[in-house]
Amino acid sequence: NGNNFTVNNLTSIDQTTDTPTNNYATINGLDYGSNATLSDGNLSITSSTNNDTIYGYSNLGVMSGKYYIEAKQLLNTSVSIIGVDLMTNCANNVRTNNNPGNTGMTYRGDGQERTVGVNYSFGSSYGQNDIVSIALDMDNYKLYFAKNGVWQGSGDPDAGTGGLDLSNISGYNQDFIGIVFGDYASTDTASWQLNFGNPPFTISSGNSDANGYGNFEYSVPSGYYALNTKNLAEYG
């Protein structure tokens, strides 16, 4: 009948490439910290009030395969933290907005790595509008972090060298591993935008994995894939 919808307040960022047969990970909208507010189709998380800690994690976890994720920090803060943890730990920690680094392996805004409650010298600090990349290698149990495309702590996921050892997390090979994020101090807060392949922020370059999935700011390391159900079916 010639009827159509008029586009109103929509940009390419508001559109996703999910289909009924292929869904990308998001922030778990059924289980996240009480101080957090989700938006952008559960791809953005921020504190609901000033100076509250927040806690969130991905709705998809993995036990095998290699996966690439990007996350953008929106606020001028050094207390942000992002990394990986057992999905069972995530479910327990979310009840108290626990520091993600207390049970998992994480990269803090001040440049330190925090693994199971202990801080280590690691890499560069990051803050407002910086993009943190995660390369998670569940075949060799290694973890890599990058700031704005530069891999930290002498890590090189393309070469498979210098990665953090996931065996430092108890039960690392007995449970699904998820992406975890938030902040580690109640004196300030963080605001993350997660890109599992459908970015909630503007991408200036545009990179996909070897299967053609995802839209990322930086190149996906060789052998790594976007976290979606198609890739999970093949590699997970």
Short mmCIF file of C-alpha atoms in Angstrom, two decimals:
data_model
loop_
_atom_site.label_atom_id
_atom_site.label_comp_id
_atom_site.label_asym_id
_atom_site.label_seq_id
_atom_site.Cartn_x
_atom_site.Cartn_y
_atom_site.Cartn_z
CA ASN A 1 0.00 0.00 0.00
CA GLY A 2 3.01 2.28 -0.14
CA ASN A 3 3.16 2.56 3.66
CA ASN A 4 6.55 2.94 5.30
CA PHE A 5 8.20 4.03 8.52
CA THR A 6 9.89 7.41 8.71
CA VAL A 7 13.37 7.23 10.24
CA ASN A 8 13.50 9.33 13.40
CA ASN A 9 16.51 9.72 15.70
CA LEU A 10 18.17 6.59 14.33
CA THR A 11 21.76 6.28 13.12
CA SER A 12 23.87 3.33 12.06
CA ILE A 13 24.95 2.94 15.71
CA ASP A 14 21.32 2.19 16.62
CA GLN A 15 21.22 -0.75 14.20
CA THR A 16 22.58 -4.24 14.89
CA THR A 17 23.46 -7.16 12.68
CA ASP A 18 21.85 -9.78 14.93
CA THR A 19 19.59 -12.27 13.16
CA PRO A 20 17.35 -15.07 14.45
CA THR A 21 20.20 -17.50 13.73
CA ASN A 22 23.13 -15.39 14.95
CA ASN A 23 23.14 -13.34 18.14
CA TYR A 24 26.04 -11.32 19.52
CA ALA A 25 26.79 -11.19 23.22
CA THR A 26 25.48 -8.30 25.31
CA ILE A 27 25.67 -7.32 28.96
CA ASN A 28 23.60 -9.78 30.97
CA GLY A 29 20.38 -7.83 31.43
CA LEU A 30 18.96 -10.34 33.92
CA ASP A 31 21.87 -10.24 36.37
CA TYR A 32 23.89 -7.08 37.00
CA GLY A 33 24.80 -4.82 39.91
CA SER A 34 22.03 -2.96 41.71
CA ASN A 35 23.90 0.34 41.27
CA ALA A 36 24.10 -0.04 37.50
CA THR A 37 21.91 1.20 34.68
CA LEU A 38 21.91 -0.49 31.27
CA SER A 39 21.18 1.16 27.92
CA ASP A 40 21.86 0.84 24.17
CA GLY A 41 20.35 -2.63 23.96
CA ASN A 42 22.32 -3.79 27.01
CA LEU A 43 25.65 -2.74 25.51
CA SER A 44 26.25 0.23 27.86
CA ILE A 45 26.51 0.18 31.64
CA THR A 46 26.95 3.07 34.06
CA SER A 47 26.31 3.89 37.69
CA SER A 48 22.75 4.83 38.54
CA THR A 49 23.99 7.32 41.15
CA ASN A 50 27.22 9.23 41.62
CA ASN A 51 30.16 7.53 43.33
CA ASP A 52 28.72 4.02 43.33
CA THR A 53 30.57 0.94 42.19
CA ILE A 54 29.06 -1.00 39.29
CA TYR A 55 29.32 -4.61 38.17
CA GLY A 56 28.26 -6.35 34.98
CA TYR A 57 29.19 -9.31 32.82
CA SER A 58 28.47 -10.79 29.41
CA ASN A 59 25.45 -13.00 28.79
CA LEU A 60 27.61 -15.47 26.83
CA GLY A 61 30.50 -17.46 28.27
CA VAL A 62 33.04 -19.70 26.57
CA MET A 63 35.05 -22.83 27.33
CA SER A 64 37.02 -23.12 24.09
CA GLY A 65 37.99 -21.02 21.08
CA LYS A 66 39.51 -17.56 20.71
CA TYR A 67 37.44 -14.37 20.98
CA TYR A 68 37.95 -10.64 20.54
CA ILE A 69 36.03 -7.86 22.33
CA GLU A 70 36.37 -4.08 22.55
CA ALA A 71 35.12 -1.75 25.28
CA LYS A 72 35.08 2.04 25.50
CA GLN A 73 35.31 3.95 28.78
CA LEU A 74 33.18 7.09 28.66
CA LEU A 75 34.19 8.89 31.85
CA ASN A 76 37.35 10.65 32.97
CA THR A 77 38.19 8.16 35.69
CA SER A 78 41.02 5.82 36.65
CA VAL A 79 38.92 3.37 38.69
CA SER A 80 37.46 1.44 35.75
CA ILE A 81 38.24 -2.26 35.46
CA ILE A 82 37.61 -4.92 32.83
CA GLY A 83 38.60 -8.52 32.23
CA VAL A 84 37.34 -12.08 32.51
CA ASP A 85 36.02 -14.37 35.23
CA LEU A 86 34.17 -17.62 35.74
CA MET A 87 30.48 -17.18 35.08
CA THR A 88 29.69 -18.69 38.50
CA ASN A 89 31.91 -16.07 40.14
CA CYS A 90 30.12 -13.36 38.19
CA ALA A 91 26.74 -14.56 39.38
CA ASN A 92 27.96 -14.52 42.99
CA ASN A 93 29.82 -11.20 42.83
CA VAL A 94 26.99 -9.28 41.23
CA ARG A 95 24.99 -9.54 44.47
CA THR A 96 27.46 -7.20 46.21
CA ASN A 97 28.92 -5.24 43.27
CA ASN A 98 32.21 -6.91 44.13
CA ASN A 99 35.46 -5.72 42.53
CA PRO A 100 35.76 -7.78 39.31
CA GLY A 101 39.45 -8.29 40.04
CA ASN A 102 38.83 -10.00 43.35
CA THR A 103 37.99 -13.31 41.68
CA GLY A 104 38.89 -12.76 38.02
CA MET A 105 41.75 -11.48 35.85
CA THR A 106 41.42 -7.80 34.98
CA TYR A 107 43.04 -4.64 33.59
CA ARG A 108 42.52 -1.55 35.74
CA GLY A 109 42.25 2.07 34.66
CA ASP A 110 45.44 2.91 36.57
CA GLY A 111 47.36 0.48 34.36
CA GLN A 112 47.66 -2.35 36.84
CA GLU A 113 46.55 -5.93 36.35
CA ARG A 114 44.46 -7.33 39.20
CA THR A 115 44.13 -11.11 39.44
CA VAL A 116 42.24 -12.84 42.26
CA GLY A 117 42.67 -9.88 44.61
CA VAL A 118 46.34 -9.08 43.92
CA ASN A 119 47.61 -6.12 41.87
CA TYR A 120 50.56 -6.40 39.47
CA SER A 121 52.44 -3.86 37.36
CA PHE A 122 51.14 -4.29 33.84
CA GLY A 123 50.65 -1.53 31.27
CA SER A 124 49.46 1.99 30.47
CA SER A 125 46.64 3.69 32.30
CA TYR A 126 43.43 4.39 30.37
CA GLY A 127 40.53 6.76 30.80
CA GLN A 128 37.86 8.75 28.99
CA ASN A 129 37.19 7.62 25.40
CA ASP A 130 39.98 5.04 25.44
CA ILE A 131 39.16 1.65 23.95
CA VAL A 132 40.32 -1.49 25.73
CA SER A 133 40.56 -4.63 23.60
CA ILE A 134 40.43 -8.15 25.00
CA ALA A 135 41.76 -11.22 23.20
CA LEU A 136 40.64 -14.32 25.07
CA ASP A 137 42.38 -17.57 24.08
CA MET A 138 40.50 -20.46 25.68
CA ASP A 139 42.46 -23.06 23.68
CA ASN A 140 45.76 -22.12 25.34
CA TYR A 141 44.27 -20.39 28.42
CA LYS A 142 45.85 -17.02 27.69
CA LEU A 143 44.48 -13.48 28.01
CA TYR A 144 45.62 -10.28 26.28
CA PHE A 145 44.66 -6.63 26.78
CA ALA A 146 45.23 -3.64 24.49
CA LYS A 147 44.78 0.10 24.94
CA ASN A 148 43.76 1.89 21.74
CA GLY A 149 45.14 -0.91 19.60
CA VAL A 150 48.46 -1.33 21.47
CA TRP A 151 48.82 -4.66 23.26
CA GLN A 152 49.94 -4.26 26.86
CA GLY A 153 52.41 -6.11 29.07
CA SER A 154 54.45 -7.45 26.11
CA GLY A 155 51.45 -9.50 24.98
CA ASP A 156 51.03 -10.44 21.32
CA PRO A 157 47.93 -12.53 20.54
CA ASP A 158 48.87 -12.84 16.85
CA ALA A 159 52.12 -14.56 17.84
CA GLY A 160 50.61 -16.25 20.91
CA THR A 161 53.29 -14.81 23.21
CA GLY A 162 53.27 -12.80 26.42
CA GLY A 163 49.69 -13.57 27.38
CA LEU A 164 48.42 -13.61 30.96
CA ASP A 165 47.95 -17.13 32.32
CA LEU A 166 44.29 -17.93 32.98
CA SER A 167 45.27 -20.85 35.22
CA ASN A 168 45.71 -18.23 37.97
CA ILE A 169 41.90 -18.27 38.22
CA SER A 170 40.81 -21.31 40.21
CA GLY A 171 38.56 -23.54 38.08
CA TYR A 172 39.62 -21.79 34.84
CA ASN A 173 39.14 -24.99 32.80
CA GLN A 174 36.02 -26.24 34.57
CA ASP A 175 33.51 -23.46 33.95
CA PHE A 176 32.46 -21.00 31.30
CA ILE A 177 34.51 -17.80 31.18
CA GLY A 178 32.71 -14.49 30.66
CA ILE A 179 33.69 -10.86 30.13
CA VAL A 180 33.39 -8.81 33.34
CA PHE A 181 33.54 -5.03 33.81
CA GLY A 182 32.84 -2.24 36.26
CA ASP A 183 34.94 -0.16 38.65
CA TYR A 184 36.91 -0.90 41.79
CA ALA A 185 36.25 2.11 44.06
CA SER A 186 33.18 3.87 45.40
CA THR A 187 34.96 7.25 45.21
CA ASP A 188 34.25 7.46 41.48
CA THR A 189 32.43 5.46 38.85
CA ALA A 190 32.90 4.08 35.37
CA SER A 191 30.70 3.96 32.30
CA TRP A 192 31.46 1.21 29.80
CA GLN A 193 30.25 0.62 26.26
CA LEU A 194 30.81 -2.99 25.18
CA ASN A 195 31.44 -4.00 21.60
CA PHE A 196 31.08 -7.74 21.07
CA GLY A 197 30.67 -7.10 17.35
CA ASN A 198 27.74 -4.66 17.38
CA PRO A 199 29.34 -1.39 18.56
CA PRO A 200 27.26 1.10 20.59
CA PHE A 201 29.85 3.77 19.75
CA THR A 202 31.09 5.20 16.46
CA ILE A 203 33.70 3.11 14.64
CA SER A 204 36.08 5.12 12.46
CA SER A 205 37.77 2.19 10.71
CA GLY A 206 35.72 -1.00 10.65
CA ASN A 207 37.29 -4.42 11.09
CA SER A 208 35.63 -7.84 11.16
CA ASP A 209 36.86 -11.30 12.07
CA ALA A 210 37.95 -13.90 9.50
CA ASN A 211 34.35 -15.10 9.18
CA GLY A 212 33.18 -11.59 8.32
CA TYR A 213 31.46 -11.01 11.67
CA GLY A 214 31.68 -7.92 13.83
CA ASN A 215 32.51 -4.25 13.41
CA PHE A 216 35.58 -3.29 15.44
CA GLU A 217 37.81 -0.23 15.71
CA TYR A 218 41.03 -2.24 15.64
CA SER A 219 42.20 -5.28 13.71
CA VAL A 220 41.01 -8.61 15.07
CA PRO A 221 44.05 -10.81 15.90
CA SER A 222 44.59 -13.80 13.64
CA GLY A 223 42.48 -16.76 14.74
CA TYR A 224 40.22 -14.71 17.02
CA TYR A 225 36.50 -14.19 16.45
CA ALA A 226 33.59 -12.01 17.52
CA LEU A 227 31.57 -13.37 20.43
CA ASN A 228 28.37 -14.50 18.74
CA THR A 229 26.37 -17.70 18.52
CA LYS A 230 27.60 -18.61 15.01
CA ASN A 231 31.22 -18.47 16.11
CA LEU A 232 30.40 -20.28 19.35
CA ALA A 233 28.79 -23.09 17.36
CA GLU A 234 31.95 -23.44 15.30
CA TYR A 235 34.68 -22.88 17.88
CA GLY A 236 33.07 -23.00 21.31
#
